[in-house]
mmCIF file of C-alpha atoms and ligand atoms in Angstrom:
data_model
loop_
_atom_site.group_PDB
_atom_site.id
_atom_site.type_symbol
_atom_site.label_atom_id
_atom_site.label_comp_id
_atom_site.label_asym_id
_atom_site.label_seq_id
_atom_site.Cartn_x
_atom_site.Cartn_y
_atom_site.Cartn_z
ATOM 1 C CA MET A 1 0.036 -0.023 0.011
ATOM 2 C CA LEU A 2 2.717 2.460 1.045
ATOM 3 C CA GLU A 3 4.670 1.292 -1.950
ATOM 4 C CA THR A 4 2.099 2.634 -4.573
ATOM 5 C CA GLN A 5 1.541 5.813 -2.496
ATOM 6 C CA LEU A 6 5.304 6.414 -2.402
ATOM 7 C CA SER A 7 5.638 5.944 -6.308
ATOM 8 C CA HIS A 8 2.633 8.391 -6.810
ATOM 9 C CA LEU A 9 4.157 10.883 -4.512
ATOM 10 C CA GLU A 10 7.494 10.637 -6.268
ATOM 11 C CA SER A 11 6.248 11.098 -9.757
ATOM 12 C CA ALA A 12 3.914 13.874 -8.738
ATOM 13 C CA ALA A 13 6.772 15.625 -6.998
ATOM 14 C CA LEU A 14 9.109 15.164 -10.030
ATOM 15 C CA ALA A 15 6.513 16.772 -12.250
ATOM 16 C CA ARG A 16 6.127 19.809 -10.011
ATOM 17 C CA ILE A 17 9.949 20.188 -9.856
ATOM 18 C CA GLN A 18 10.113 20.258 -13.587
ATOM 19 C CA GLY A 19 7.221 22.606 -13.835
ATOM 20 C CA ALA A 20 8.539 25.096 -11.378
ATOM 21 C CA ARG A 21 9.031 28.401 -13.196
ATOM 22 C CA SER A 22 11.233 30.222 -10.617
ATOM 23 C CA PRO A 23 13.751 29.337 -7.812
ATOM 24 C CA GLU A 24 11.075 30.724 -5.384
ATOM 25 C CA GLU A 25 8.390 28.257 -6.758
ATOM 26 C CA LEU A 26 10.934 25.426 -6.638
ATOM 27 C CA GLU A 27 11.740 26.205 -2.953
ATOM 28 C CA ALA A 28 8.009 26.133 -2.139
ATOM 29 C CA VAL A 29 7.747 22.689 -3.690
ATOM 30 C CA ARG A 30 10.836 21.469 -1.814
ATOM 31 C CA ILE A 31 9.289 22.511 1.561
ATOM 32 C CA GLU A 32 5.976 20.850 0.670
ATOM 33 C CA VAL A 33 7.727 17.564 -0.216
ATOM 34 C CA LEU A 34 10.980 17.391 1.838
ATOM 35 C CA GLY A 35 10.263 19.896 4.622
ATOM 36 C CA ARG A 36 9.589 18.889 8.202
ATOM 37 C CA LYS A 37 5.913 18.658 7.446
ATOM 38 C CA GLY A 38 6.538 17.662 3.876
ATOM 39 C CA SER A 39 4.655 14.786 2.192
ATOM 40 C CA LEU A 40 7.708 12.479 1.947
ATOM 41 C CA THR A 41 8.649 13.224 5.470
ATOM 42 C CA GLN A 42 5.155 12.420 6.556
ATOM 43 C CA ALA A 43 5.314 9.044 4.582
ATOM 44 C CA GLY A 44 8.541 8.235 6.510
ATOM 45 C CA LYS A 45 6.666 8.560 9.731
ATOM 46 C CA GLU A 46 4.245 5.877 8.660
ATOM 47 C CA MET A 47 7.110 3.341 8.693
ATOM 48 C CA GLY A 48 5.839 2.175 12.101
ATOM 49 C CA LYS A 49 2.687 0.899 10.573
ATOM 50 C CA VAL A 50 4.623 -1.294 8.004
ATOM 51 C CA PRO A 51 4.821 -4.990 8.929
ATOM 52 C CA PRO A 52 8.281 -5.824 10.127
ATOM 53 C CA GLU A 53 9.043 -8.104 7.092
ATOM 54 C CA ASP A 54 8.426 -5.371 4.685
ATOM 55 C CA ARG A 55 10.342 -2.629 6.582
ATOM 56 C CA ALA A 56 13.751 -3.070 5.043
ATOM 57 C CA ARG A 57 12.392 -3.047 1.480
ATOM 58 C CA ILE A 58 10.041 -0.137 2.068
ATOM 59 C CA GLY A 59 12.799 1.792 3.928
ATOM 60 C CA LYS A 60 15.043 1.348 0.887
ATOM 61 C CA LEU A 61 12.336 2.572 -1.512
ATOM 62 C CA LEU A 62 11.761 5.578 0.789
ATOM 63 C CA ASN A 63 15.440 6.476 0.826
ATOM 64 C CA ALA A 64 15.674 6.013 -2.928
ATOM 65 C CA ALA A 65 12.665 8.335 -3.459
ATOM 66 C CA LYS A 66 14.240 10.795 -1.186
ATOM 67 C CA GLN A 67 17.480 10.774 -2.970
ATOM 68 C CA ALA A 68 15.886 10.983 -6.444
ATOM 69 C CA LEU A 69 13.859 13.996 -5.402
ATOM 70 C CA GLU A 70 16.782 15.633 -3.745
ATOM 71 C CA SER A 71 18.908 15.335 -6.942
ATOM 72 C CA ALA A 72 15.944 16.489 -9.047
ATOM 73 C CA PHE A 73 15.738 19.627 -6.882
ATOM 74 C CA GLU A 74 19.439 20.241 -7.152
ATOM 75 C CA SER A 75 19.626 19.923 -10.866
ATOM 76 C CA ARG A 76 16.599 22.121 -11.338
ATOM 77 C CA GLN A 77 18.158 24.702 -9.028
ATOM 78 C CA ARG A 78 21.412 24.517 -11.127
ATOM 79 C CA GLN A 79 19.323 25.217 -14.214
ATOM 80 C CA PHE A 80 17.888 28.291 -12.503
ATOM 81 C CA ASP A 81 21.385 29.327 -11.473
ATOM 82 C CA ALA A 82 22.750 28.999 -14.874
ATOM 83 C CA GLN A 83 19.896 30.997 -16.311
ATOM 84 C CA ALA A 84 20.532 33.745 -13.854
ATOM 85 C CA LEU A 85 24.204 33.803 -14.655
ATOM 86 C CA GLU A 86 23.477 33.890 -18.444
ATOM 87 C CA ALA A 87 21.064 36.818 -17.958
ATOM 88 C CA ARG A 88 23.651 38.735 -15.891
ATOM 89 C CA LEU A 89 26.366 38.160 -18.312
ATOM 90 C CA SER A 90 24.362 39.328 -21.242
ATOM 91 C CA ALA A 91 23.140 42.360 -19.289
ATOM 92 C CA GLU A 92 26.581 43.349 -18.040
ATOM 93 C CA TRP A 93 28.386 42.633 -21.319
ATOM 94 C CA LEU A 94 31.044 45.175 -22.063
ATOM 95 C CA ASP A 95 32.855 45.687 -25.431
ATOM 96 C CA LEU A 96 36.434 46.509 -24.401
ATOM 97 C CA THR A 97 37.383 47.246 -27.923
ATOM 98 C CA LEU A 98 35.107 50.340 -28.102
ATOM 99 C CA PRO A 99 36.892 53.598 -27.829
ATOM 100 C CA ALA A 100 36.392 55.068 -24.248
ATOM 101 C CA PRO A 101 34.566 58.396 -23.967
ATOM 102 C CA GLY A 102 37.220 61.106 -23.274
ATOM 103 C CA PRO A 103 37.208 62.946 -20.024
ATOM 104 C CA GLN A 104 35.049 66.057 -19.943
ATOM 105 C CA MET A 105 37.352 69.021 -20.225
ATOM 106 C CA GLY A 106 36.500 72.612 -19.645
ATOM 107 C CA HIS A 107 37.867 75.380 -21.815
ATOM 108 C CA LEU A 108 38.582 79.084 -21.831
ATOM 109 C CA HIS A 109 35.755 81.523 -21.775
ATOM 110 C CA PRO A 110 35.163 83.153 -25.287
ATOM 111 C CA ILE A 111 36.132 86.585 -23.860
ATOM 112 C CA THR A 112 39.424 85.040 -22.336
ATOM 113 C CA GLN A 113 40.097 83.384 -25.732
ATOM 114 C CA ILE A 114 39.913 86.845 -27.596
ATOM 115 C CA GLN A 115 41.832 88.497 -24.799
ATOM 116 C CA SER A 116 44.690 85.931 -25.091
ATOM 117 C CA GLU A 117 44.820 86.345 -28.881
ATOM 118 C CA ILE A 118 45.039 90.104 -28.554
ATOM 119 C CA GLU A 119 47.691 89.936 -25.761
ATOM 120 C CA ASP A 120 49.759 87.558 -27.967
ATOM 121 C CA LEU A 121 49.482 90.060 -30.951
ATOM 122 C CA PHE A 122 50.507 93.054 -28.928
ATOM 123 C CA VAL A 123 53.336 91.244 -27.092
ATOM 124 C CA SER A 124 54.680 90.355 -30.554
ATOM 125 C CA LEU A 125 54.583 94.101 -31.344
ATOM 126 C CA GLY A 126 56.731 95.007 -28.246
ATOM 127 C CA PHE A 127 53.879 95.883 -25.908
ATOM 128 C CA ALA A 128 53.808 94.982 -22.135
ATOM 129 C CA VAL A 129 50.665 93.515 -20.721
ATOM 130 C CA LEU A 130 49.819 95.446 -17.547
ATOM 131 C CA ASP A 131 47.352 94.762 -14.771
ATOM 132 C CA GLY A 132 45.695 97.383 -12.637
ATOM 133 C CA PRO A 133 43.395 97.401 -9.579
ATOM 134 C CA GLU A 134 39.610 97.084 -10.068
ATOM 135 C CA VAL A 135 39.191 99.241 -7.024
ATOM 136 C CA GLU A 136 40.511 102.501 -8.128
ATOM 137 C CA THR A 137 41.248 106.002 -6.744
ATOM 138 C CA GLU A 138 39.248 108.874 -8.045
ATOM 139 C CA TYR A 139 42.499 110.290 -9.164
ATOM 140 C CA HIS A 140 43.556 107.464 -11.420
ATOM 141 C CA ASN A 141 40.104 106.844 -12.783
ATOM 142 C CA PHE A 142 39.210 110.547 -13.445
ATOM 143 C CA ASP A 143 41.581 113.380 -12.572
ATOM 144 C CA ALA A 144 44.750 111.961 -14.164
ATOM 145 C CA LEU A 145 42.807 111.344 -17.301
ATOM 146 C CA ASN A 146 41.825 114.979 -17.547
ATOM 147 C CA ILE A 147 38.250 114.285 -16.725
ATOM 148 C CA PRO A 148 37.073 117.535 -14.935
ATOM 149 C CA ALA A 149 35.099 117.229 -11.761
ATOM 150 C CA ASP A 150 31.972 118.331 -13.421
ATOM 151 C CA HIS A 151 32.179 115.796 -16.317
ATOM 152 C CA PRO A 152 29.103 113.669 -16.726
ATOM 153 C CA ALA A 153 31.113 110.477 -16.548
ATOM 154 C CA ARG A 154 31.500 111.193 -12.812
ATOM 155 C CA ASP A 155 27.747 111.218 -12.307
ATOM 156 C CA MET A 156 26.626 108.970 -9.513
ATOM 157 C CA GLN A 157 24.490 107.054 -11.968
ATOM 158 C CA ASP A 158 27.550 105.715 -13.800
ATOM 159 C CA THR A 159 30.003 105.048 -11.122
ATOM 160 C CA PHE A 160 29.918 102.692 -8.342
ATOM 161 C CA TRP A 161 31.450 104.666 -5.487
ATOM 162 C CA LEU A 162 32.937 102.988 -2.466
ATOM 163 C CA THR A 163 32.906 104.213 1.069
ATOM 164 C CA GLY A 164 36.155 106.111 1.617
ATOM 165 C CA GLY A 165 36.156 107.859 -1.733
ATOM 166 C CA ASN A 166 37.478 105.048 -3.930
ATOM 167 C CA LEU A 167 35.459 103.570 -6.777
ATOM 168 C CA LEU A 168 35.148 100.542 -9.034
ATOM 169 C CA ARG A 169 37.013 101.585 -12.141
ATOM 170 C CA THR A 170 34.591 102.686 -14.925
ATOM 171 C CA HIS A 171 37.121 101.836 -17.557
ATOM 172 C CA THR A 172 40.588 100.361 -17.969
ATOM 173 C CA SER A 173 42.055 103.753 -18.782
ATOM 174 C CA PRO A 174 43.448 104.281 -15.286
ATOM 175 C CA VAL A 175 45.991 101.596 -16.068
ATOM 176 C CA GLN A 176 47.481 104.013 -18.648
ATOM 177 C CA VAL A 177 48.164 106.375 -15.755
ATOM 178 C CA ARG A 178 49.752 103.619 -13.669
ATOM 179 C CA GLY A 179 51.813 102.532 -16.672
ATOM 180 C CA MET A 180 53.153 106.043 -17.257
ATOM 181 C CA GLU A 181 53.871 106.561 -13.538
ATOM 182 C CA ARG A 182 55.547 103.157 -13.046
ATOM 183 C CA LEU A 183 57.438 102.713 -16.424
ATOM 184 C CA GLY A 184 57.876 106.208 -17.899
ATOM 185 C CA PRO A 185 58.520 106.876 -21.604
ATOM 186 C CA PRO A 186 59.004 105.272 -24.100
ATOM 187 C CA LEU A 187 56.079 103.070 -23.279
ATOM 188 C CA ARG A 188 54.013 100.487 -25.125
ATOM 189 C CA MET A 189 51.327 98.790 -23.039
ATOM 190 C CA ILE A 190 47.929 97.162 -23.034
ATOM 191 C CA ALA A 191 45.791 96.536 -20.111
ATOM 192 C CA PRO A 192 42.976 93.980 -20.318
ATOM 193 C CA GLY A 193 40.498 93.729 -17.500
ATOM 194 C CA ARG A 194 36.992 94.365 -16.087
ATOM 195 C CA ALA A 195 35.286 97.615 -15.812
ATOM 196 C CA PHE A 196 32.142 98.452 -13.913
ATOM 197 C CA ARG A 197 29.207 100.862 -14.398
ATOM 198 C CA ASN A 198 25.988 101.348 -12.614
ATOM 199 C CA GLU A 199 23.913 100.358 -15.681
ATOM 200 C CA ASN A 200 20.389 99.037 -16.006
ATOM 201 C CA VAL A 201 21.144 95.559 -17.245
ATOM 202 C CA ASP A 202 19.586 94.543 -20.525
ATOM 203 C CA ALA A 203 20.582 92.665 -23.722
ATOM 204 C CA SER A 204 23.260 95.209 -24.586
ATOM 205 C CA HIS A 205 24.273 96.649 -21.158
ATOM 206 C CA GLU A 206 25.990 94.974 -18.244
ATOM 207 C CA HIS A 207 27.204 96.473 -15.019
ATOM 208 C CA THR A 208 30.470 94.413 -15.547
ATOM 209 C CA PHE A 209 32.284 94.260 -18.839
ATOM 210 C CA TYR A 210 35.744 93.693 -20.381
ATOM 211 C CA GLN A 211 37.894 96.249 -22.148
ATOM 212 C CA ILE A 212 41.548 96.333 -23.310
ATOM 213 C CA GLU A 213 43.210 99.691 -22.975
ATOM 214 C CA GLY A 214 46.228 100.397 -25.160
ATOM 215 C CA MET A 215 48.859 103.040 -25.101
ATOM 216 C CA MET A 216 51.963 103.923 -26.848
ATOM 217 C CA VAL A 217 54.174 106.903 -25.755
ATOM 218 C CA ASP A 218 57.282 107.712 -27.846
ATOM 219 C CA ARG A 219 58.847 110.406 -29.901
ATOM 220 C CA ASP A 220 56.883 111.721 -32.938
ATOM 221 C CA VAL A 221 53.942 109.292 -32.686
ATOM 222 C CA SER A 222 51.310 110.242 -35.197
ATOM 223 C CA VAL A 223 47.834 109.274 -36.292
ATOM 224 C CA ALA A 224 49.428 107.138 -38.876
ATOM 225 C CA HIS A 225 51.041 104.941 -36.196
ATOM 226 C CA LEU A 226 47.656 104.654 -34.535
ATOM 227 C CA ILE A 227 45.929 103.588 -37.736
ATOM 228 C CA TYR A 228 48.696 101.054 -38.405
ATOM 229 C CA PHE A 229 48.394 99.362 -35.042
ATOM 230 C CA MET A 230 44.611 99.407 -35.136
ATOM 231 C CA LYS A 231 44.498 97.835 -38.634
ATOM 232 C CA THR A 232 47.017 95.213 -37.615
ATOM 233 C CA LEU A 233 44.916 94.368 -34.509
ATOM 234 C CA LEU A 234 41.577 94.221 -36.366
ATOM 235 C CA THR A 235 42.983 92.158 -39.317
ATOM 236 C CA ALA A 236 44.360 89.646 -36.696
ATOM 237 C CA ILE A 237 40.989 89.530 -34.819
ATOM 238 C CA PHE A 238 38.715 89.182 -37.800
ATOM 239 C CA LYS A 239 41.265 87.160 -39.811
ATOM 240 C CA ARG A 240 40.961 89.294 -42.975
ATOM 241 C CA GLU A 241 41.834 92.643 -44.354
ATOM 242 C CA VAL A 242 39.604 95.402 -42.808
ATOM 243 C CA THR A 243 38.990 98.910 -44.046
ATOM 244 C CA VAL A 244 38.855 101.525 -41.273
ATOM 245 C CA ARG A 245 37.934 105.146 -41.018
ATOM 246 C CA LEU A 246 38.246 107.680 -38.258
ATOM 247 C CA ARG A 247 35.540 110.133 -37.142
ATOM 248 C CA PRO A 248 36.069 112.858 -34.689
ATOM 249 C CA GLY A 249 35.083 111.837 -31.107
ATOM 250 C CA TYR A 250 35.472 113.521 -27.767
ATOM 251 C CA PHE A 251 37.263 111.969 -24.838
ATOM 252 C CA PRO A 252 39.020 114.297 -22.295
ATOM 253 C CA PHE A 253 42.220 112.187 -22.335
ATOM 254 C CA VAL A 254 43.010 112.404 -26.047
ATOM 255 C CA GLU A 255 43.254 115.240 -28.390
ATOM 256 C CA PRO A 256 42.344 114.776 -31.264
ATOM 257 C CA GLY A 257 39.985 111.981 -30.226
ATOM 258 C CA PHE A 258 38.381 109.605 -32.675
ATOM 259 C CA GLU A 259 35.852 106.936 -33.159
ATOM 260 C CA LEU A 260 37.312 104.251 -35.322
ATOM 261 C CA ASP A 261 34.790 102.504 -37.560
ATOM 262 C CA ILE A 262 35.394 99.354 -39.700
ATOM 263 C CA GLN A 263 33.685 98.768 -43.004
ATOM 264 C CA CYS A 264 30.942 96.358 -42.341
ATOM 265 C CA LEU A 265 32.204 92.746 -42.448
ATOM 266 C CA ILE A 266 28.757 91.408 -43.367
ATOM 267 C CA CYS A 267 27.878 93.484 -46.482
ATOM 268 C CA GLY A 268 31.295 94.896 -47.228
ATOM 269 C CA GLY A 269 30.000 98.509 -47.693
ATOM 270 C CA PRO A 270 26.698 98.861 -49.454
ATOM 271 C CA GLY A 271 24.687 98.557 -46.228
ATOM 272 C CA CYS A 272 22.764 95.909 -44.304
ATOM 273 C CA PRO A 273 20.781 95.537 -41.107
ATOM 274 C CA VAL A 274 23.997 94.845 -39.133
ATOM 275 C CA CYS A 275 25.543 98.150 -40.034
ATOM 276 C CA LYS A 276 22.077 99.869 -40.082
ATOM 277 C CA GLN A 277 22.494 100.527 -43.879
ATOM 278 C CA SER A 278 25.513 102.758 -43.318
ATOM 279 C CA GLY A 279 28.194 100.291 -44.533
ATOM 280 C CA TRP A 280 30.259 101.076 -41.351
ATOM 281 C CA VAL A 281 30.321 99.682 -37.767
ATOM 282 C CA GLU A 282 31.631 101.709 -34.856
ATOM 283 C CA LEU A 283 34.348 99.712 -33.216
ATOM 284 C CA LEU A 284 36.658 101.546 -30.868
ATOM 285 C CA PRO A 285 37.495 104.940 -29.479
ATOM 286 C CA CYS A 286 41.077 106.204 -29.632
ATOM 287 C CA GLY A 287 43.188 109.275 -30.157
ATOM 288 C CA LEU A 288 46.500 111.042 -29.478
ATOM 289 C CA VAL A 289 47.245 111.351 -25.822
ATOM 290 C CA ASN A 290 46.224 114.707 -24.452
ATOM 291 C CA PRO A 291 49.331 116.654 -23.380
ATOM 292 C CA ASN A 292 47.714 117.336 -19.881
ATOM 293 C CA VAL A 293 47.518 113.572 -19.374
ATOM 294 C CA LEU A 294 51.286 113.072 -20.119
ATOM 295 C CA ARG A 295 52.151 116.108 -17.918
ATOM 296 C CA MET A 296 50.135 114.848 -14.940
ATOM 297 C CA SER A 297 51.974 111.494 -15.029
ATOM 298 C CA GLY A 298 55.390 113.265 -15.118
ATOM 299 C CA ILE A 299 56.119 113.022 -18.938
ATOM 300 C CA ASP A 300 57.137 116.132 -20.742
ATOM 301 C CA PRO A 301 54.743 116.613 -23.666
ATOM 302 C CA ASP A 302 57.300 118.704 -25.580
ATOM 303 C CA GLN A 303 59.616 115.576 -25.727
ATOM 304 C CA TRP A 304 57.035 112.744 -25.960
ATOM 305 C CA ASN A 305 53.598 112.103 -27.364
ATOM 306 C CA GLY A 306 51.473 109.033 -27.939
ATOM 307 C CA PHE A 307 48.281 107.381 -28.844
ATOM 308 C CA ALA A 308 45.771 105.452 -26.790
ATOM 309 C CA PHE A 309 42.702 103.303 -27.541
ATOM 310 C CA GLY A 310 39.980 101.542 -25.601
ATOM 311 C CA LEU A 311 38.672 98.384 -27.003
ATOM 312 C CA GLY A 312 35.476 96.913 -25.750
ATOM 313 C CA LEU A 313 36.359 93.277 -25.424
ATOM 314 C CA THR A 314 32.822 92.108 -24.491
ATOM 315 C CA ARG A 315 31.396 93.962 -27.454
ATOM 316 C CA LEU A 316 34.127 92.452 -29.741
ATOM 317 C CA ALA A 317 33.365 88.969 -28.595
ATOM 318 C CA MET A 318 29.633 89.606 -29.270
ATOM 319 C CA MET A 319 30.412 90.784 -32.837
ATOM 320 C CA ARG A 320 32.794 87.929 -33.559
ATOM 321 C CA TYR A 321 30.431 85.183 -32.434
ATOM 322 C CA ALA A 322 27.178 86.987 -33.332
ATOM 323 C CA ILE A 323 26.038 86.850 -29.659
ATOM 324 C CA ASP A 324 22.934 89.043 -29.367
ATOM 325 C CA ASP A 325 22.476 89.132 -25.591
ATOM 326 C CA ILE A 326 25.396 90.450 -23.377
ATOM 327 C CA ARG A 327 23.951 88.673 -20.323
ATOM 328 C CA LEU A 328 24.752 85.271 -21.816
ATOM 329 C CA LEU A 329 28.475 85.957 -21.315
ATOM 330 C CA GLN A 330 28.321 85.978 -17.646
ATOM 331 C CA SER A 331 25.377 83.573 -17.067
ATOM 332 C CA GLY A 332 27.542 80.607 -16.519
ATOM 333 C CA ASP A 333 25.181 78.652 -18.609
ATOM 334 C CA LEU A 334 27.120 75.593 -20.037
ATOM 335 C CA ARG A 335 24.729 75.254 -22.990
ATOM 336 C CA PHE A 336 26.004 78.644 -24.036
ATOM 337 C CA LEU A 337 29.604 78.204 -23.133
ATOM 338 C CA GLN A 338 30.079 74.853 -24.746
ATOM 339 C CA GLN A 339 29.629 76.383 -28.161
ATOM 340 C CA PHE A 340 32.979 78.185 -28.102
HETATM 341 N N1 LIG B 401 38.003 104.809 -21.535
HETATM 342 C C1 LIG B 401 37.071 105.034 -22.553
HETATM 343 C C2 LIG B 401 35.766 104.292 -22.159
HETATM 344 O O1 LIG B 401 35.805 103.450 -21.467
HETATM 345 C C3 LIG B 401 37.485 104.328 -23.840
HETATM 346 C C4 LIG B 401 38.618 105.096 -24.489
HETATM 347 C C5 LIG B 401 38.389 106.124 -25.381
HETATM 348 C C6 LIG B 401 39.900 104.714 -24.218
HETATM 349 C C7 LIG B 401 39.476 106.731 -26.012
HETATM 350 C C8 LIG B 401 41.012 105.357 -24.741
HETATM 351 C C9 LIG B 401 40.689 106.390 -25.680
HETATM 352 O O2 LIG B 401 42.239 105.071 -24.554
HETATM 353 O O3 LIG B 401 41.745 107.039 -26.247
HETATM 354 O O4 LIG B 401 34.732 104.815 -22.574
#
């Protein structure tokens, strides 16, 4: 009786082992069959009821069934393990022959890039690159540049005054003064850096912007020298021959003072929206150094003269890269910066 029961139990259990669809299901079957309260374990407990002469035979059958089921569990478990391994290997597969993505590198800001190019150019022409303080004295920012006390540039609206009478420099021109004081004539210098004005910020005005001041003091410096250096500069920046013209312009520290225009690089002269149909684009103010400015910095204007210019670096970067909103430059937005 127990014999047939055993063989039914074994074949039913084998079928369930094969049919198990997951390791969890298999484990549940194992507990149901071989666990402490499992069906095969229960059958073993019935051995007491078996007549003594049959006990050895039935005992053997019971052990054989138990071993058969145990090894069936094991081999099914190995199948699951193999499947799991296979799934992992195919998911974690790595092609070591693919080129690795390079490390993410930063790069110089577009303004710094143009600044470096201009520095290199002027260094090759014998100019020193000078640095001056961003917090300036009223004397260096205004008085020594022949800007009289009642000049509108001193208006509170434009200048960030600091407590104690100093100010944030409103242009890089005070570095001319420091250059003349420190180095004396003959002098060739440029001074790149930040300037600050109390502006209402919009697409074309920033409170903080970049300029490059330039100055040459020597004997018999003329407007021809100025034009030569400016043309050399602009040809290098725009990487092509540019046509320039000078219009009169007023700045207290130069006499005569000019606005230097370049022929529009977009239309080449006839007129287009970029040059507002004029064929010319205003680019930089410049002039021959006012004798008062030389004198105030201890240089004899009867012996020496010079030219000076103030290049708006921020504006130049915007022109070169066709950037239509000045605020982007200091936004720190990587989507913008990564384009340069
Ligand atoms: N400092 C002037 C400004 O920021 C620009 C300038 C004009 C500089 C004429 C010069 C110059 O050296 O000669 O508006």
